[in-house]
Each structure stands twice: as structure tokens, then as C-alpha cells.
Coordinates of C-alpha atoms and ligand atoms in Angstrom, one line a residue:
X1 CA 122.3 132.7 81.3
X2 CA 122.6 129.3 83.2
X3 CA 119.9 126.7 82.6
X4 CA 120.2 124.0 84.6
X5 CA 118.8 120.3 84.3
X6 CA 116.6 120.4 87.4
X7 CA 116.4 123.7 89.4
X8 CA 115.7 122.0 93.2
X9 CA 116.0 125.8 94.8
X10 CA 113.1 127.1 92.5
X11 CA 111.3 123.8 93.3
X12 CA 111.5 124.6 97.0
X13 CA 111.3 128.6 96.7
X14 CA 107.6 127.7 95.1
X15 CA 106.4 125.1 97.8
X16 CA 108.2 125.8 101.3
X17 CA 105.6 126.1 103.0
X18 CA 103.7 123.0 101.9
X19 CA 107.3 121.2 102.4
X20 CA 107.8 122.9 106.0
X21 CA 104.5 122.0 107.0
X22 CA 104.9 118.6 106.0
X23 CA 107.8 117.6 108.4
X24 CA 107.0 120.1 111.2
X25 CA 103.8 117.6 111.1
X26 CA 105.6 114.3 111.3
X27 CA 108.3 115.7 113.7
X28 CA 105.6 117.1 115.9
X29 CA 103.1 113.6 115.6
X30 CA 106.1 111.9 117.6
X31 CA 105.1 108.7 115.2
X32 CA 108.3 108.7 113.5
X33 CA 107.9 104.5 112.1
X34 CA 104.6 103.4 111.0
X35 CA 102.5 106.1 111.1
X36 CA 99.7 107.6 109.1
X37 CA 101.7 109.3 106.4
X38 CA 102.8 106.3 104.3
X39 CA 99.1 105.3 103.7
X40 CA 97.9 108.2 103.6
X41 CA 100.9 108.6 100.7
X42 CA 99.8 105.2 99.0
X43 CA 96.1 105.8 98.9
X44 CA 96.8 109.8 97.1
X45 CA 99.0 108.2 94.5
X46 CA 97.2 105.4 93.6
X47 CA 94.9 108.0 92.6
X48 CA 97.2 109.7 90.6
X49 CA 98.5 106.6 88.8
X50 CA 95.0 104.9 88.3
X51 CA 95.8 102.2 90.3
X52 CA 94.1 100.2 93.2
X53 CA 97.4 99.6 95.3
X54 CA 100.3 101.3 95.8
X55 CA 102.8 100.3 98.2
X56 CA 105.4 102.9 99.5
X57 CA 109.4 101.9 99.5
X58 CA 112.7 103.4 100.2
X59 CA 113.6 103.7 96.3
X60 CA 112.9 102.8 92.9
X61 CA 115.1 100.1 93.4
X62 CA 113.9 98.5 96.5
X63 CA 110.6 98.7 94.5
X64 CA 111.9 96.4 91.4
X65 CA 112.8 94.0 94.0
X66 CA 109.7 93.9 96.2
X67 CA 107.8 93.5 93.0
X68 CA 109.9 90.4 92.1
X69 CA 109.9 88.9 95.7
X70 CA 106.4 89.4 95.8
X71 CA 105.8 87.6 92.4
X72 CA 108.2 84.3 94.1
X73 CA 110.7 85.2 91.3
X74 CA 114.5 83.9 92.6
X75 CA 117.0 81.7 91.5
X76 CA 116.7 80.0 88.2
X77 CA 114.6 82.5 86.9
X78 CA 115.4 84.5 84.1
X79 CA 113.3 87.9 83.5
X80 CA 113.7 89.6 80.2
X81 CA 115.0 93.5 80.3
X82 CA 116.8 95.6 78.1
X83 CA 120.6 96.9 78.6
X84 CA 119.8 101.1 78.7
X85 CA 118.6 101.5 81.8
X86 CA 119.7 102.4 85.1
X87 CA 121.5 99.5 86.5
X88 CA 118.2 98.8 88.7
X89 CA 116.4 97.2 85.9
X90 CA 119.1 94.8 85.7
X91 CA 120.5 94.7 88.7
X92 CA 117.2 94.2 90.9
X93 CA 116.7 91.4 89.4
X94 CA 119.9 89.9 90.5
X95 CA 119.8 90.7 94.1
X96 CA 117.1 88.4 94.6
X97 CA 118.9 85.6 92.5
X98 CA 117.4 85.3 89.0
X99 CA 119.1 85.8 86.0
X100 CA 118.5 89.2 83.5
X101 CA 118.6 88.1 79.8
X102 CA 118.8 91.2 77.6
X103 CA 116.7 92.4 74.6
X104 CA 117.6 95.0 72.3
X105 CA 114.9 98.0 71.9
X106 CA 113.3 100.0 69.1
X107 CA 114.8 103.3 67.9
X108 CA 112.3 106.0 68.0
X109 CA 110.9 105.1 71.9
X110 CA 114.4 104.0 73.2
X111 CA 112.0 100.9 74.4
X112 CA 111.7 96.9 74.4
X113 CA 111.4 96.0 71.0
X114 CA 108.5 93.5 71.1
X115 CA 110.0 91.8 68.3
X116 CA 112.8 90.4 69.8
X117 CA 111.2 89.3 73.1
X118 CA 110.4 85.9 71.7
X119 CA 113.9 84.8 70.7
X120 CA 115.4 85.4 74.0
X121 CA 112.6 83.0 76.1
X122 CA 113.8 79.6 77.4
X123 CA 111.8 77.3 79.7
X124 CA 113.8 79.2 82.7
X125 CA 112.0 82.6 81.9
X126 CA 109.7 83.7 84.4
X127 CA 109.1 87.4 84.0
X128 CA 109.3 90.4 81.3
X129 CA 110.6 93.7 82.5
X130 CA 110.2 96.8 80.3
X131 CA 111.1 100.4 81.2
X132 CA 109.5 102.9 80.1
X133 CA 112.7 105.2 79.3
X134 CA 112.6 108.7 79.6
X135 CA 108.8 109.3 80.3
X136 CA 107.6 107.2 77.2
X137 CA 105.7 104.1 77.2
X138 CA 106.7 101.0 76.3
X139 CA 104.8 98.9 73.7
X140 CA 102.3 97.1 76.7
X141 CA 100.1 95.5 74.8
X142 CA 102.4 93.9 72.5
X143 CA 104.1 92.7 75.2
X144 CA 101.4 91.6 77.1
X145 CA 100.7 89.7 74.4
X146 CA 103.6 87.3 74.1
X147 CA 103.7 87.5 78.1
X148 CA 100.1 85.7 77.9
X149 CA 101.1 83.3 75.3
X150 CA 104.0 82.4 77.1
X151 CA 102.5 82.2 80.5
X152 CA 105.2 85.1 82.0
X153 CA 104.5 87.3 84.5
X154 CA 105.3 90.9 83.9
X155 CA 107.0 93.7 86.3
X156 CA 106.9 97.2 84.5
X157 CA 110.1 99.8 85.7
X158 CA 107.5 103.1 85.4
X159 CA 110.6 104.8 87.7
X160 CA 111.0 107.7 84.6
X161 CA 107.2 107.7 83.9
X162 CA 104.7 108.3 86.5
X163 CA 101.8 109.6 84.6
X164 CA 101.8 108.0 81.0
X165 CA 99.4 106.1 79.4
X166 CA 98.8 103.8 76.6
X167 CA 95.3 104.0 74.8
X168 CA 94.0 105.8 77.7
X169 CA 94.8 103.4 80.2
X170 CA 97.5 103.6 83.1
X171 CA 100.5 101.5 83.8
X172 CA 99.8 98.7 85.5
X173 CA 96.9 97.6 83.4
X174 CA 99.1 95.0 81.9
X175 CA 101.2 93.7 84.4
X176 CA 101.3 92.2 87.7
X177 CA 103.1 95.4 89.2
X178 CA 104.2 98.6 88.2
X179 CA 107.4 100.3 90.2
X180 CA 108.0 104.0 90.1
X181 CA 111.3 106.0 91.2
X182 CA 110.5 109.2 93.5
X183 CA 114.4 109.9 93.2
X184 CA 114.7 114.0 93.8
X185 CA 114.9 114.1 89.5
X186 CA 111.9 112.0 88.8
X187 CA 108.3 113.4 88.2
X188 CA 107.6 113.2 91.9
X189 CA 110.8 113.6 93.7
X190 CA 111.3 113.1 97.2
X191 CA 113.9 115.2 99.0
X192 CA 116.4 112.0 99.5
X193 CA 115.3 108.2 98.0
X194 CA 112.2 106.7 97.8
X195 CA 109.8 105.0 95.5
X196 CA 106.7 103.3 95.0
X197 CA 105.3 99.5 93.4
X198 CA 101.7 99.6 92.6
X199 CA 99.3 96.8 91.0
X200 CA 95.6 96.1 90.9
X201 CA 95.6 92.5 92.3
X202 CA 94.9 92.6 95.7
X203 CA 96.5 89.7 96.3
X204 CA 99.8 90.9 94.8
X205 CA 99.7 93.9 96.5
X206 CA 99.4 92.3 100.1
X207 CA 102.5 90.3 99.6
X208 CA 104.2 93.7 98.0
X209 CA 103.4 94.9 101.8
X210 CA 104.4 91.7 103.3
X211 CA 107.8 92.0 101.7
X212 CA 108.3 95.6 101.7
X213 CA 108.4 95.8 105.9
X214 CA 110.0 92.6 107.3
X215 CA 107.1 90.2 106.2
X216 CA 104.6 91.2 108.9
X217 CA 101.2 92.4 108.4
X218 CA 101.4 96.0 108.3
X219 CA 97.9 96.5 109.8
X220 CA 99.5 95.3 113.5
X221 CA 101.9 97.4 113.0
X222 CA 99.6 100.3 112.9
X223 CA 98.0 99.4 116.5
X224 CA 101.4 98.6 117.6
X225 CA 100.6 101.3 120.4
X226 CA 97.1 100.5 120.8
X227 CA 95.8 98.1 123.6
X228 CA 94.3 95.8 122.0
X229 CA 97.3 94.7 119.8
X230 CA 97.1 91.6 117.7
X231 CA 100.2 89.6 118.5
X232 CA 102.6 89.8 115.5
X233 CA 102.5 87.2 113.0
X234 CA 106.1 87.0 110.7
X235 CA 104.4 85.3 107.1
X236 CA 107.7 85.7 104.9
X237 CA 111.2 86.7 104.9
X238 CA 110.8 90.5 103.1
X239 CA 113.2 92.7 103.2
X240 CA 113.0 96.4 105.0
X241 CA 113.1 99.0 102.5
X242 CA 109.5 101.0 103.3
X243 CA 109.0 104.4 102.7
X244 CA 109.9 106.6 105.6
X245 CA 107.0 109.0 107.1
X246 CA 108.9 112.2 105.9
X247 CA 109.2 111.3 103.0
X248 CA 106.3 110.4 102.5
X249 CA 104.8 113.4 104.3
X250 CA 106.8 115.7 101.4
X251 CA 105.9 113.6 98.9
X252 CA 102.3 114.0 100.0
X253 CA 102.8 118.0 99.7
X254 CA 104.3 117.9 96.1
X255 CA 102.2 115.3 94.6
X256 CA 98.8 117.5 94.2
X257 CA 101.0 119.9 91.9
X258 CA 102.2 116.8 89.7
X259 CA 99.4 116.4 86.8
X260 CA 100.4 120.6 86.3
X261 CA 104.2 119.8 86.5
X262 CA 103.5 116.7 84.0
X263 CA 101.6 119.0 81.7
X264 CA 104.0 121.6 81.7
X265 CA 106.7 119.5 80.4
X266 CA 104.6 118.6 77.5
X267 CA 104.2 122.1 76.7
X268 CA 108.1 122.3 77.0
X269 CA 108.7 118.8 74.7
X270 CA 105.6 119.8 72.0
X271 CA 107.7 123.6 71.9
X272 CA 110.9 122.1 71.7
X273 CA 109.2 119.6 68.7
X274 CA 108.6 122.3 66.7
X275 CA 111.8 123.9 66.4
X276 CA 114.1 120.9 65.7
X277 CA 111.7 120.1 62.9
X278 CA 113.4 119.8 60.0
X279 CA 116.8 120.7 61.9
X280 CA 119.9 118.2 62.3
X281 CA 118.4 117.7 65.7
X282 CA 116.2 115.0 66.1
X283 CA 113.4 115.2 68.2
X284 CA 111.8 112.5 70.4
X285 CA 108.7 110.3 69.0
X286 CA 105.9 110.0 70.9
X287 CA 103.5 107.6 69.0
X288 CA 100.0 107.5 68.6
X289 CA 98.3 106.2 71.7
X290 CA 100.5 106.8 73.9
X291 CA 101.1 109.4 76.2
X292 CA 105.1 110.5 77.3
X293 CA 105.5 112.2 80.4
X294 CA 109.0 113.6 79.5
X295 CA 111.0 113.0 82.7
X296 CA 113.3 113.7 79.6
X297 CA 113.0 115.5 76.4
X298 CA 116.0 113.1 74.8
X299 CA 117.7 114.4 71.3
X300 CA 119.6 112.9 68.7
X301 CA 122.1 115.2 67.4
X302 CA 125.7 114.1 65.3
X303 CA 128.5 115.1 66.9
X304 CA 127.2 114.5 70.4
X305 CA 129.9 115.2 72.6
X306 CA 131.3 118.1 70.9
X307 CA 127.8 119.6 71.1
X308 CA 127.5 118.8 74.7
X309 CA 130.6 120.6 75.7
X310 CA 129.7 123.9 73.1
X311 CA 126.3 124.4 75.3
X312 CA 128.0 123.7 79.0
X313 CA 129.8 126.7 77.3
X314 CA 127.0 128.2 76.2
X315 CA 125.7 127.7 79.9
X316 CA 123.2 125.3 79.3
X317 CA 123.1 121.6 81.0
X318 CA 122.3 119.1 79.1
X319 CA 123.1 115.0 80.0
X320 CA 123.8 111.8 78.7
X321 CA 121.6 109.2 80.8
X322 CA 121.4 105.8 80.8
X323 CA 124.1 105.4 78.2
X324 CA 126.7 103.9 77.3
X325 CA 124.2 100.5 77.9
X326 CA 124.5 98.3 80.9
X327 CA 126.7 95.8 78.7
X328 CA 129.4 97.5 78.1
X329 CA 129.6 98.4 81.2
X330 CA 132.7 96.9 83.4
X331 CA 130.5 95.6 86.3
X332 CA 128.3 93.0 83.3
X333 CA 131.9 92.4 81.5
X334 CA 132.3 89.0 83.0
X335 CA 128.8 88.5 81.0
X336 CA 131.2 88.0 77.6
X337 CA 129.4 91.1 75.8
X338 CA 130.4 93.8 73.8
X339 CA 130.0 96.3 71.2
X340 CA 127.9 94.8 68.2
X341 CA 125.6 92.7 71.1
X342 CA 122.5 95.3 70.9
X343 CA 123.4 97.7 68.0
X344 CA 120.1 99.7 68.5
X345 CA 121.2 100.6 72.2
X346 CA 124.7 101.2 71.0
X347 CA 123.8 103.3 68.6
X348 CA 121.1 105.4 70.8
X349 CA 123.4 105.9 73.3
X350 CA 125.7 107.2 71.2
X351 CA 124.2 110.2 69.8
X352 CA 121.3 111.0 72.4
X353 CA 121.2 113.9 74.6
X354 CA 118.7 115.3 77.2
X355 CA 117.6 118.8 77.2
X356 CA 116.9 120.7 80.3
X357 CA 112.9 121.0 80.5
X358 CA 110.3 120.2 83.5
X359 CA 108.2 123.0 86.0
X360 CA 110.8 125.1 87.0
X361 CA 112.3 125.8 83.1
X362 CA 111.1 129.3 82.5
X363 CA 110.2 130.1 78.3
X364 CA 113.1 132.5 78.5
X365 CA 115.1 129.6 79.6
X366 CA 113.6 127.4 76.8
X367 CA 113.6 129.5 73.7
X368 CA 118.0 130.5 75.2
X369 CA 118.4 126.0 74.9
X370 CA 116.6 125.9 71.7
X371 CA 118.6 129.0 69.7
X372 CA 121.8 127.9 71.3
X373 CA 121.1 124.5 70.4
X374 CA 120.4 125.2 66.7
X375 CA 123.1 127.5 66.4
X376 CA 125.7 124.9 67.8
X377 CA 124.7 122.3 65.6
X378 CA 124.4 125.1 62.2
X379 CA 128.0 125.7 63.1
X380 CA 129.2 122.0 62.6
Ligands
PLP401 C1 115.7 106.1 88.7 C2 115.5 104.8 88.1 C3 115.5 103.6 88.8 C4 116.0 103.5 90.2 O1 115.3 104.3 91.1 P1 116.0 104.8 92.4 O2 114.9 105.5 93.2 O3 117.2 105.7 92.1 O4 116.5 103.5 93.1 C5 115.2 102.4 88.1 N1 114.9 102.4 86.8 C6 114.9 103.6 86.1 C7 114.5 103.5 84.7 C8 115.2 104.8 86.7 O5 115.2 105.9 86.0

């Protein structure tokens, strides 16, 4: 047997025709910039996520910075992440000049601890940014706490958790914008980059427009062709990193089957749960109130590597993501860090591992990762 992480053939197998349709319809529409998909896109998601405005871009990425643009956050700023992440998180909030200032996070939801945030404020900070890793909230209201009492703003990275939840409520209930990832492996993947940056302040989410597409007011650019055009007015310097109509038309035909694909990889973490109880594999947390939407189903088993390379035997995938941490990486060693700096990271990222697991993992293919897993780490 093979299991792999994501299984993009089976993905397409089950919705060609949804996917064909979608591009024969923008190839056909002869709209190919600024036309009706990408609002179209925005208005179904928003949905989806519980929010009032979402705002289409070219990648998670391009979505962190938008956010911060939009919220006039630049040089001497500093914004508040945490070092296991993609380099995004940290590294989105350099390209548009501030500084990141790390925070180390809390063990079981590989999150912002809350309890460190305060220490690492200055007059220059401007801005938390959590991520919610692997599909798992991070602490919001806590944080939303300190960001009130402090005056910060607050940019959530939701690229790995479309979907979740904390006491019932969506992302972006907290903050000033919320930025999701539809990167091919994410909950809703595109076929290529894009992403999304969604808030419930109007006012925040016209400037996320303004400086997603050039700083122009997308609404002229949608009677570009029409007679009675309105003259183009340029209102800030944005950048251009929109989402592009066939992507958006695809995402359009996946995202009706995403609430099924998010419930069945809770079905595949609450199985999974189960059997490592008990076992020398530790299983994920998902604490009360919240709601993980498992882009990952992360373990922590001893002997990590040696495990790792017994199951690729074994034929089954499995990955280390987001680790080792951003600061001990070489492109932040000029930051002076290093091993000891955020021991909870470290020590994550040193014995985690990610289980295949999402819509296309089959229970054969589930109960194969689970035996072979315990019987690799019985053997040890
Ligand atoms: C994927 C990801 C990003 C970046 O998204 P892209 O679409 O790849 O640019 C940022 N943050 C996290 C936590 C991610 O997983």
C-alpha cells in the first residue's frame, strides 16, 4: 500500500467536471481580468467563513501583506508572531517594512502562548499576529484581550484553518482581518496560488481592496468596458497580487464540498485519537471550545526521524512542517538567535509529525497508517 499526504488525482477524479466546467466558463466569458468570478468567489466564502468581507488575492502571502498595508502598518512597527510558521508569518511582515518580534507558543495547540505576549510589547508595537497552526485555533480571546489593553491591532494567519471556530464564533471575530492560504494543500486549495483576507469592518475591507489591485476602486474596474465608465481614481499605492478569475472560478467549484471535506477530517483525527490513546504516540489537543479543522493531524512520537523513515518504508507519507522554527533558520541568523531562544518551539518541532488524513484518505488507508504506526513505535 502507498498512502500519500494529499492525493490531488483522487481530488480531481471526484470533481472534473465541476473543475472543467469551471475554466471552460472563464475561457469562454473572454473576461480574463476583472470579471465576475472573483466576487462572485468573495461573496461564497465569506459565507463559509462567517464573515462579512472577503477579499480575493494571489496567495496566503500576498494576503498577510494586504492585511498589514491595509491596517497602515510599515516601518517602525513591530507586530508580534511566533517563530513555527511558514516563513509568511514572519516574513510578510517584513516586506512592507515593520519589524516581527517573536513569542514562544503553548505545547499542546502548537499556538501563541498568551502568556508571553505582554513581555515582548514596546511602545513600537503595532499589531499581534497569531496562526492558527495546523487547523487549531489560537487562544483569540485571550489575545484579544491584551490586544485591547494595549491598544494593538490584530491580523490573524487562518492560512491552515479555514473553518474553525472558538466558542462558536468564526475567525475574524477578534481581529481586524483574518488571511487564509488556498495553496493546492490547504482546506480549499486552488490548482496553483491563491488566498484570501477577510474582516467584518467595512472600512477595513475597502482598503484590503484598494491595496490588493493597484489602489483603484475595484467597482470602475468592473464597468471598465461599459459606456458610462467612471474615470479611474488611484487612492493609494497597493500592490497587485488579486486573485485571478480561474482560480477563482475552481475555487468556486470546490468550495461547496468544503464543510464535508472539513468534517471528514475530523472523523479521520477523532479515529486516529482513539488509537494512540494510551500509546507512545501522542495525539493532538483540541481544547474545549474550540474547533480544529485539521489541515494536519500533527503527532508527537520519540524517535522522530527514525520513525519517519520506517513508515516511507512502510509506504506511508508522513511530514515534518513548519519545523525546525523560523529562528534557526539561516535566512533570520543575522537576528543573533539560536537554540535555547523559544524552547517550546524547539522542542515541538523536534518530535512532531503529520499523518496523512483529509477527503481523499480512504478507512483502509487510515486503519494501514495507524497499525503501521503503532507497530513502528512498539518496535523501538
Ligand atoms: C500556507 C501558509 C502561508 C502562506 O500561504 P501561501 O498561499 O503559500 O502564500 C502562511 N501561513 C501559514 C501558516 C501557512 O500554512
Amino acid at each position: 500500500m502507498h498512502v500519500p499526504m494529499h492525493d490531488y488525482q483522487a481530488e480531481y477524479r471526484t470533481l472534473k467536471a465541476e473543475i472543467d466546467g469551471a475554466v471552460q466558463r472563464v475561457l469562454e466569458r473572454g473576461r480574463p481580468d476583472w470579471g465576475p468570478e472573483g466576487p462572485a468567489f468573495e461573496e461564497e466564502l465569506g459565507r463559509l467563513a462567517g464573515l462579512r468581507h472577503m477579499v480575493g488575492a494571489n496567495s496566503g502571502m500576498a494576503a498577510l501583506k494586504i492585511a498589514l498595508l491595509a491596517l497602515g502598518i510599515g516601518p517602525g512597527d513591530e507586530v508580534i508572531t511566533v517563530p513555527n510558521s511558514d516563513i509568511a508569518s514572519t516574513s510578510a511582515i517584513h516586506h512592507v517594512g515593520a519589524k516581527a518580534v517573536w513569542v514562544d507558543i503553548e505545547a499542546d495547540t502548537f499556538n501563541m502562548d498568551p502568556a508571553l505576549v505582554e513581555a515582548a510589547i514596546t511602545p513600537r508595537t503595532k499589531a499581534l499576529l497569531p496562526v492558527h497552526l495546523y487547523g487549531h485555533p489560537a487562544d483569540m480571546p485571550a489575545l484579544a484581550e491584551i490586544a485591547q489593553r494595549h491598544n494593538l491591532l490584530m491580523v490573524e494567519d487562518a492560512c491552515l484553518a479555514l473553518g474553525a471556530t472558538v466558542n462558536g464564533q468564526p475567525l475574524g471575530t477578534w481581529s481586524q482581518a483574518v488571511a487564509y492560504s488556498h495553496a493546492p494543500s490547504k482546506q480549499l486549495g486552488a490548482l496553483g496560488t491563491a488566498g484570501s483576507v477577510g474582516t467584518n469592518d467595512p472600512a477595513v475591507a475597502e482598503r484590503l481592496q484598494l491595496f490588493a489591485g493597484y489602489g483603484q476602486r475595484r467597482q470602475r474596474s468592473y464597468l471598465v468596458e461599459r459606456w458610462r465608465d467612471p474615470g479611474l481614481d488611484l487612492l493609494v499605492e497597493g500592490v497587485n497580487e488579486r486573485l485571478d478569475e480561474v482560480q477563482a472560478a475552481i475555487l468556486r467549484a470546490k468550495l461547496p464540498h468544503v464543510p464535508a471535506w472539513i468534517e471528514k477530517r475530523r472523523a479521520d483525527a477523532h479515529a486516529y485519537t482513539a488509537a494512540f490513546r494510551g500509546t507512545a504516540v501522542t495525539p493532538p489537543v483540541e481544547r474545549p471550545g474550540c474547533r480544529h479543522t485539521y489541515r494536519n493531524y500533527v503527532v508527537r512520537v520519540p524517535q522522530r526521524d527514525e520513525v519517519l523513515r520506517r513508515l516511507a518504508h512502510a509506504g506511508v507519507s508522513s511530514a515534518i512542517l513548519y519545523a525546525p522554527p523560523l529562528h534557526v533558520q539561516p535566512v533570520y541568523a543575522h537576528l543573533g538567535y539560536r537554540r535555547g531562544s523559544f524552547p517550546v518551539s524547539e522542542a515541538t518541532c523536534d518530535d512532531l509529525l503529520c499523518l496523512p488524513i483529509g477527503p481523499f484518505l480512504s478507512e483502509g488507508e487510515r486503519a494501514y497508517v495507524i497499525e503501521t504506526l503503532l507497530a513502528i513505535t512498539h518496535a523501538l
